[in-house]
Amino acid sequence: MLVLNIKNLCRLRGIPHPQKALIQAGISDKVATQYLKGNKSTILLAHIEILCKLLNCRPDNLFAWQPDTPADDQPNHPLQGIRIRPLANALHHLQQMTVEEAEALLRSREM
Protein backbone atom coordinates (compact mmCIF):
# COMPACT_ATOMS: atom_id res chain seq x y z
CA MET A 1 0.00 0.00 0.00
CA LEU A 2 1.26 3.45 -0.88
CA VAL A 3 1.05 6.04 1.89
CA LEU A 4 1.95 9.69 2.18
CA ASN A 5 5.35 10.32 3.74
CA ILE A 6 4.79 14.02 4.45
CA LYS A 7 5.06 13.89 8.23
CA ASN A 8 8.46 12.15 8.06
CA LEU A 9 9.71 14.62 5.44
CA CYS A 10 8.68 17.55 7.65
CA ARG A 11 10.63 16.03 10.53
CA LEU A 12 13.63 15.45 8.25
CA ARG A 13 13.51 19.09 7.12
CA GLY A 14 13.29 20.33 10.71
CA ILE A 15 9.79 21.77 10.35
CA PRO A 16 8.56 22.03 13.96
CA HIS A 17 4.88 22.66 13.10
CA PRO A 18 4.02 20.75 9.91
CA GLN A 19 0.31 21.62 10.03
CA LYS A 20 1.07 25.33 10.13
CA ALA A 21 3.68 25.02 7.37
CA LEU A 22 1.27 23.21 5.03
CA ILE A 23 -1.46 25.79 5.66
CA GLN A 24 0.95 28.68 5.05
CA ALA A 25 2.02 26.98 1.81
CA GLY A 26 -1.59 27.03 0.57
CA ILE A 27 -3.14 23.74 1.68
CA SER A 28 -6.38 23.90 3.66
CA ASP A 29 -6.41 23.00 7.34
CA LYS A 30 -8.62 19.94 6.78
CA VAL A 31 -6.52 18.56 3.92
CA ALA A 32 -3.25 19.29 5.75
CA THR A 33 -4.54 17.27 8.71
CA GLN A 34 -5.48 14.38 6.42
CA TYR A 35 -2.10 14.45 4.67
CA LEU A 36 -0.18 14.46 7.95
CA LYS A 37 -2.27 11.64 9.46
CA GLY A 38 -2.05 9.62 6.27
CA ASN A 39 -5.86 9.53 6.00
CA LYS A 40 -6.04 11.04 2.52
CA SER A 41 -6.20 8.54 -0.35
CA THR A 42 -5.93 11.16 -3.12
CA ILE A 43 -3.62 14.10 -3.63
CA LEU A 44 -3.97 16.98 -6.07
CA LEU A 45 -1.18 17.65 -8.55
CA ALA A 46 -1.11 21.26 -7.36
CA HIS A 47 -0.54 20.00 -3.80
CA ILE A 48 2.27 17.73 -4.96
CA GLU A 49 4.02 20.78 -6.38
CA ILE A 50 3.38 22.83 -3.22
CA LEU A 51 4.72 20.03 -1.03
CA CYS A 52 7.79 19.46 -3.20
CA LYS A 53 8.65 23.15 -3.02
CA LEU A 54 8.05 23.29 0.74
CA LEU A 55 10.00 20.10 1.48
CA ASN A 56 12.67 20.54 -1.22
CA CYS A 57 12.01 17.06 -2.60
CA ARG A 58 10.92 15.12 -5.68
CA PRO A 59 7.32 13.89 -6.04
CA ASP A 60 8.36 10.29 -5.36
CA ASN A 61 9.75 11.36 -1.97
CA LEU A 62 6.21 12.24 -0.88
CA PHE A 63 5.21 8.57 -0.88
CA ALA A 64 6.26 5.47 1.01
CA TRP A 65 5.31 1.86 0.41
CA GLN A 66 4.46 -0.95 2.79
CA PRO A 67 3.65 -4.38 1.31
CA ASP A 68 0.07 -5.47 2.04
CA THR A 69 0.96 -9.16 2.14
CA PRO A 70 4.17 -11.19 2.33
CA ALA A 71 3.56 -12.18 -1.31
CA ASP A 72 3.75 -8.49 -2.28
CA ASP A 73 7.18 -8.17 -0.69
CA GLN A 74 9.29 -8.90 -3.77
CA PRO A 75 12.94 -7.92 -3.08
CA ASN A 76 13.63 -6.73 -6.63
CA HIS A 77 10.42 -4.76 -7.13
CA PRO A 78 10.95 -1.04 -7.83
CA LEU A 79 8.59 -0.13 -4.97
CA GLN A 80 11.28 -1.34 -2.55
CA GLY A 81 13.01 1.98 -3.28
CA ILE A 82 10.28 3.88 -1.42
CA ARG A 83 9.58 1.30 1.27
CA ILE A 84 8.71 2.62 4.72
CA ARG A 85 11.84 2.67 6.84
CA PRO A 86 12.48 4.25 10.21
CA LEU A 87 13.64 7.82 9.72
CA ALA A 88 16.76 8.76 11.59
CA ASN A 89 16.45 11.85 13.71
CA ALA A 90 19.00 13.94 11.82
CA LEU A 91 18.86 16.81 14.27
CA HIS A 92 19.61 14.48 17.18
CA HIS A 93 22.63 13.07 15.32
CA LEU A 94 23.90 16.57 14.54
CA GLN A 95 23.54 17.63 18.16
CA GLN A 96 25.61 14.63 19.26
CA MET A 97 28.50 15.47 16.90
CA THR A 98 31.58 17.30 18.00
CA VAL A 99 32.15 20.68 16.39
CA GLU A 100 34.92 19.14 14.30
CA GLU A 101 32.64 16.35 13.05
CA ALA A 102 29.92 18.87 12.13
CA GLU A 103 32.43 21.06 10.29
CA ALA A 104 33.78 18.03 8.40
CA LEU A 105 30.25 17.08 7.41
CA LEU A 106 29.57 20.58 6.12
CA ARG A 107 32.85 20.61 4.18
CA SER A 108 31.99 17.27 2.57
CA ARG A 109 28.66 18.74 1.38
CA GLU A 110 30.46 21.67 -0.29
CA MET A 111 32.44 19.39 -2.59
PDB file of C-alpha atoms in Angstrom:
ATOM      1  CA  MET A   1       0.000   0.000   0.000  1.00  0.00           C
ATOM      2  CA  LEU A   2       1.265   3.452  -0.878  1.00  0.00           C
ATOM      3  CA  VAL A   3       1.048   6.038   1.891  1.00  0.00           C
ATOM      4  CA  LEU A   4       1.946   9.694   2.183  1.00  0.00           C
ATOM      5  CA  ASN A   5       5.349  10.323   3.739  1.00  0.00           C
ATOM      6  CA  ILE A   6       4.794  14.023   4.448  1.00  0.00           C
ATOM      7  CA  LYS A   7       5.063  13.887   8.232  1.00  0.00           C
ATOM      8  CA  ASN A   8       8.458  12.152   8.056  1.00  0.00           C
ATOM      9  CA  LEU A   9       9.715  14.619   5.445  1.00  0.00           C
ATOM     10  CA  CYS A  10       8.682  17.546   7.648  1.00  0.00           C
ATOM     11  CA  ARG A  11      10.627  16.027  10.526  1.00  0.00           C
ATOM     12  CA  LEU A  12      13.631  15.449   8.252  1.00  0.00           C
ATOM     13  CA  ARG A  13      13.505  19.089   7.125  1.00  0.00           C
ATOM     14  CA  GLY A  14      13.285  20.328  10.711  1.00  0.00           C
ATOM     15  CA  ILE A  15       9.786  21.769  10.351  1.00  0.00           C
ATOM     16  CA  PRO A  16       8.560  22.030  13.960  1.00  0.00           C
ATOM     17  CA  HIS A  17       4.882  22.658  13.102  1.00  0.00           C
ATOM     18  CA  PRO A  18       4.017  20.750   9.906  1.00  0.00           C
ATOM     19  CA  GLN A  19       0.309  21.621  10.035  1.00  0.00           C
ATOM     20  CA  LYS A  20       1.066  25.328  10.132  1.00  0.00           C
ATOM     21  CA  ALA A  21       3.682  25.016   7.367  1.00  0.00           C
ATOM     22  CA  LEU A  22       1.274  23.208   5.029  1.00  0.00           C
ATOM     23  CA  ILE A  23      -1.458  25.786   5.658  1.00  0.00           C
ATOM     24  CA  GLN A  24       0.947  28.680   5.050  1.00  0.00           C
ATOM     25  CA  ALA A  25       2.018  26.981   1.811  1.00  0.00           C
ATOM     26  CA  GLY A  26      -1.590  27.027   0.571  1.00  0.00           C
ATOM     27  CA  ILE A  27      -3.136  23.737   1.677  1.00  0.00           C
ATOM     28  CA  SER A  28      -6.384  23.904   3.657  1.00  0.00           C
ATOM     29  CA  ASP A  29      -6.411  22.996   7.343  1.00  0.00           C
ATOM     30  CA  LYS A  30      -8.622  19.939   6.775  1.00  0.00           C
ATOM     31  CA  VAL A  31      -6.523  18.559   3.923  1.00  0.00           C
ATOM     32  CA  ALA A  32      -3.249  19.291   5.753  1.00  0.00           C
ATOM     33  CA  THR A  33      -4.538  17.266   8.711  1.00  0.00           C
ATOM     34  CA  GLN A  34      -5.477  14.376   6.425  1.00  0.00           C
ATOM     35  CA  TYR A  35      -2.100  14.451   4.673  1.00  0.00           C
ATOM     36  CA  LEU A  36      -0.184  14.456   7.952  1.00  0.00           C
ATOM     37  CA  LYS A  37      -2.275  11.644   9.461  1.00  0.00           C
ATOM     38  CA  GLY A  38      -2.045   9.617   6.266  1.00  0.00           C
ATOM     39  CA  ASN A  39      -5.858   9.535   6.000  1.00  0.00           C
ATOM     40  CA  LYS A  40      -6.040  11.040   2.516  1.00  0.00           C
ATOM     41  CA  SER A  41      -6.196   8.544  -0.352  1.00  0.00           C
ATOM     42  CA  THR A  42      -5.933  11.160  -3.117  1.00  0.00           C
ATOM     43  CA  ILE A  43      -3.620  14.105  -3.635  1.00  0.00           C
ATOM     44  CA  LEU A  44      -3.970  16.982  -6.070  1.00  0.00           C
ATOM     45  CA  LEU A  45      -1.179  17.650  -8.554  1.00  0.00           C
ATOM     46  CA  ALA A  46      -1.106  21.261  -7.356  1.00  0.00           C
ATOM     47  CA  HIS A  47      -0.543  19.999  -3.798  1.00  0.00           C
ATOM     48  CA  ILE A  48       2.273  17.726  -4.961  1.00  0.00           C
ATOM     49  CA  GLU A  49       4.021  20.777  -6.385  1.00  0.00           C
ATOM     50  CA  ILE A  50       3.377  22.830  -3.221  1.00  0.00           C
ATOM     51  CA  LEU A  51       4.720  20.032  -1.027  1.00  0.00           C
ATOM     52  CA  CYS A  52       7.787  19.456  -3.197  1.00  0.00           C
ATOM     53  CA  LYS A  53       8.646  23.153  -3.018  1.00  0.00           C
ATOM     54  CA  LEU A  54       8.054  23.288   0.739  1.00  0.00           C
ATOM     55  CA  LEU A  55      10.001  20.104   1.480  1.00  0.00           C
ATOM     56  CA  ASN A  56      12.670  20.536  -1.221  1.00  0.00           C
ATOM     57  CA  CYS A  57      12.005  17.063  -2.600  1.00  0.00           C
ATOM     58  CA  ARG A  58      10.922  15.124  -5.677  1.00  0.00           C
ATOM     59  CA  PRO A  59       7.322  13.885  -6.035  1.00  0.00           C
ATOM     60  CA  ASP A  60       8.364  10.288  -5.363  1.00  0.00           C
ATOM     61  CA  ASN A  61       9.755  11.360  -1.972  1.00  0.00           C
ATOM     62  CA  LEU A  62       6.211  12.236  -0.877  1.00  0.00           C
ATOM     63  CA  PHE A  63       5.214   8.568  -0.883  1.00  0.00           C
ATOM     64  CA  ALA A  64       6.262   5.470   1.008  1.00  0.00           C
ATOM     65  CA  TRP A  65       5.309   1.855   0.411  1.00  0.00           C
ATOM     66  CA  GLN A  66       4.460  -0.952   2.790  1.00  0.00           C
ATOM     67  CA  PRO A  67       3.649  -4.379   1.312  1.00  0.00           C
ATOM     68  CA  ASP A  68       0.073  -5.470   2.036  1.00  0.00           C
ATOM     69  CA  THR A  69       0.963  -9.160   2.137  1.00  0.00           C
ATOM     70  CA  PRO A  70       4.172 -11.193   2.333  1.00  0.00           C
ATOM     71  CA  ALA A  71       3.559 -12.180  -1.305  1.00  0.00           C
ATOM     72  CA  ASP A  72       3.747  -8.492  -2.283  1.00  0.00           C
ATOM     73  CA  ASP A  73       7.184  -8.174  -0.695  1.00  0.00           C
ATOM     74  CA  GLN A  74       9.294  -8.901  -3.770  1.00  0.00           C
ATOM     75  CA  PRO A  75      12.943  -7.922  -3.079  1.00  0.00           C
ATOM     76  CA  ASN A  76      13.630  -6.726  -6.631  1.00  0.00           C
ATOM     77  CA  HIS A  77      10.419  -4.757  -7.135  1.00  0.00           C
ATOM     78  CA  PRO A  78      10.955  -1.036  -7.835  1.00  0.00           C
ATOM     79  CA  LEU A  79       8.593  -0.127  -4.967  1.00  0.00           C
ATOM     80  CA  GLN A  80      11.285  -1.338  -2.553  1.00  0.00           C
ATOM     81  CA  GLY A  81      13.014   1.978  -3.282  1.00  0.00           C
ATOM     82  CA  ILE A  82      10.282   3.876  -1.419  1.00  0.00           C
ATOM     83  CA  ARG A  83       9.579   1.300   1.269  1.00  0.00           C
ATOM     84  CA  ILE A  84       8.710   2.622   4.719  1.00  0.00           C
ATOM     85  CA  ARG A  85      11.838   2.667   6.841  1.00  0.00           C
ATOM     86  CA  PRO A  86      12.476   4.254  10.211  1.00  0.00           C
ATOM     87  CA  LEU A  87      13.641   7.818   9.725  1.00  0.00           C
ATOM     88  CA  ALA A  88      16.763   8.765  11.588  1.00  0.00           C
ATOM     89  CA  ASN A  89      16.451  11.847  13.710  1.00  0.00           C
ATOM     90  CA  ALA A  90      18.996  13.940  11.818  1.00  0.00           C
ATOM     91  CA  LEU A  91      18.857  16.807  14.275  1.00  0.00           C
ATOM     92  CA  HIS A  92      19.615  14.483  17.185  1.00  0.00           C
ATOM     93  CA  HIS A  93      22.628  13.075  15.325  1.00  0.00           C
ATOM     94  CA  LEU A  94      23.905  16.569  14.535  1.00  0.00           C
ATOM     95  CA  GLN A  95      23.535  17.628  18.159  1.00  0.00           C
ATOM     96  CA  GLN A  96      25.607  14.634  19.262  1.00  0.00           C
ATOM     97  CA  MET A  97      28.496  15.466  16.901  1.00  0.00           C
ATOM     98  CA  THR A  98      31.577  17.297  18.000  1.00  0.00           C
ATOM     99  CA  VAL A  99      32.154  20.684  16.388  1.00  0.00           C
ATOM    100  CA  GLU A 100      34.919  19.137  14.301  1.00  0.00           C
ATOM    101  CA  GLU A 101      32.636  16.353  13.052  1.00  0.00           C
ATOM    102  CA  ALA A 102      29.923  18.867  12.130  1.00  0.00           C
ATOM    103  CA  GLU A 103      32.433  21.056  10.291  1.00  0.00           C
ATOM    104  CA  ALA A 104      33.781  18.030   8.404  1.00  0.00           C
ATOM    105  CA  LEU A 105      30.246  17.077   7.410  1.00  0.00           C
ATOM    106  CA  LEU A 106      29.565  20.580   6.117  1.00  0.00           C
ATOM    107  CA  ARG A 107      32.850  20.611   4.184  1.00  0.00           C
ATOM    108  CA  SER A 108      31.991  17.270   2.569  1.00  0.00           C
ATOM    109  CA  ARG A 109      28.658  18.740   1.383  1.00  0.00           C
ATOM    110  CA  GLU A 110      30.461  21.666  -0.293  1.00  0.00           C
ATOM    111  CA  MET A 111      32.441  19.390  -2.594  1.00  0.00           C
TER     112      MET A 111
END
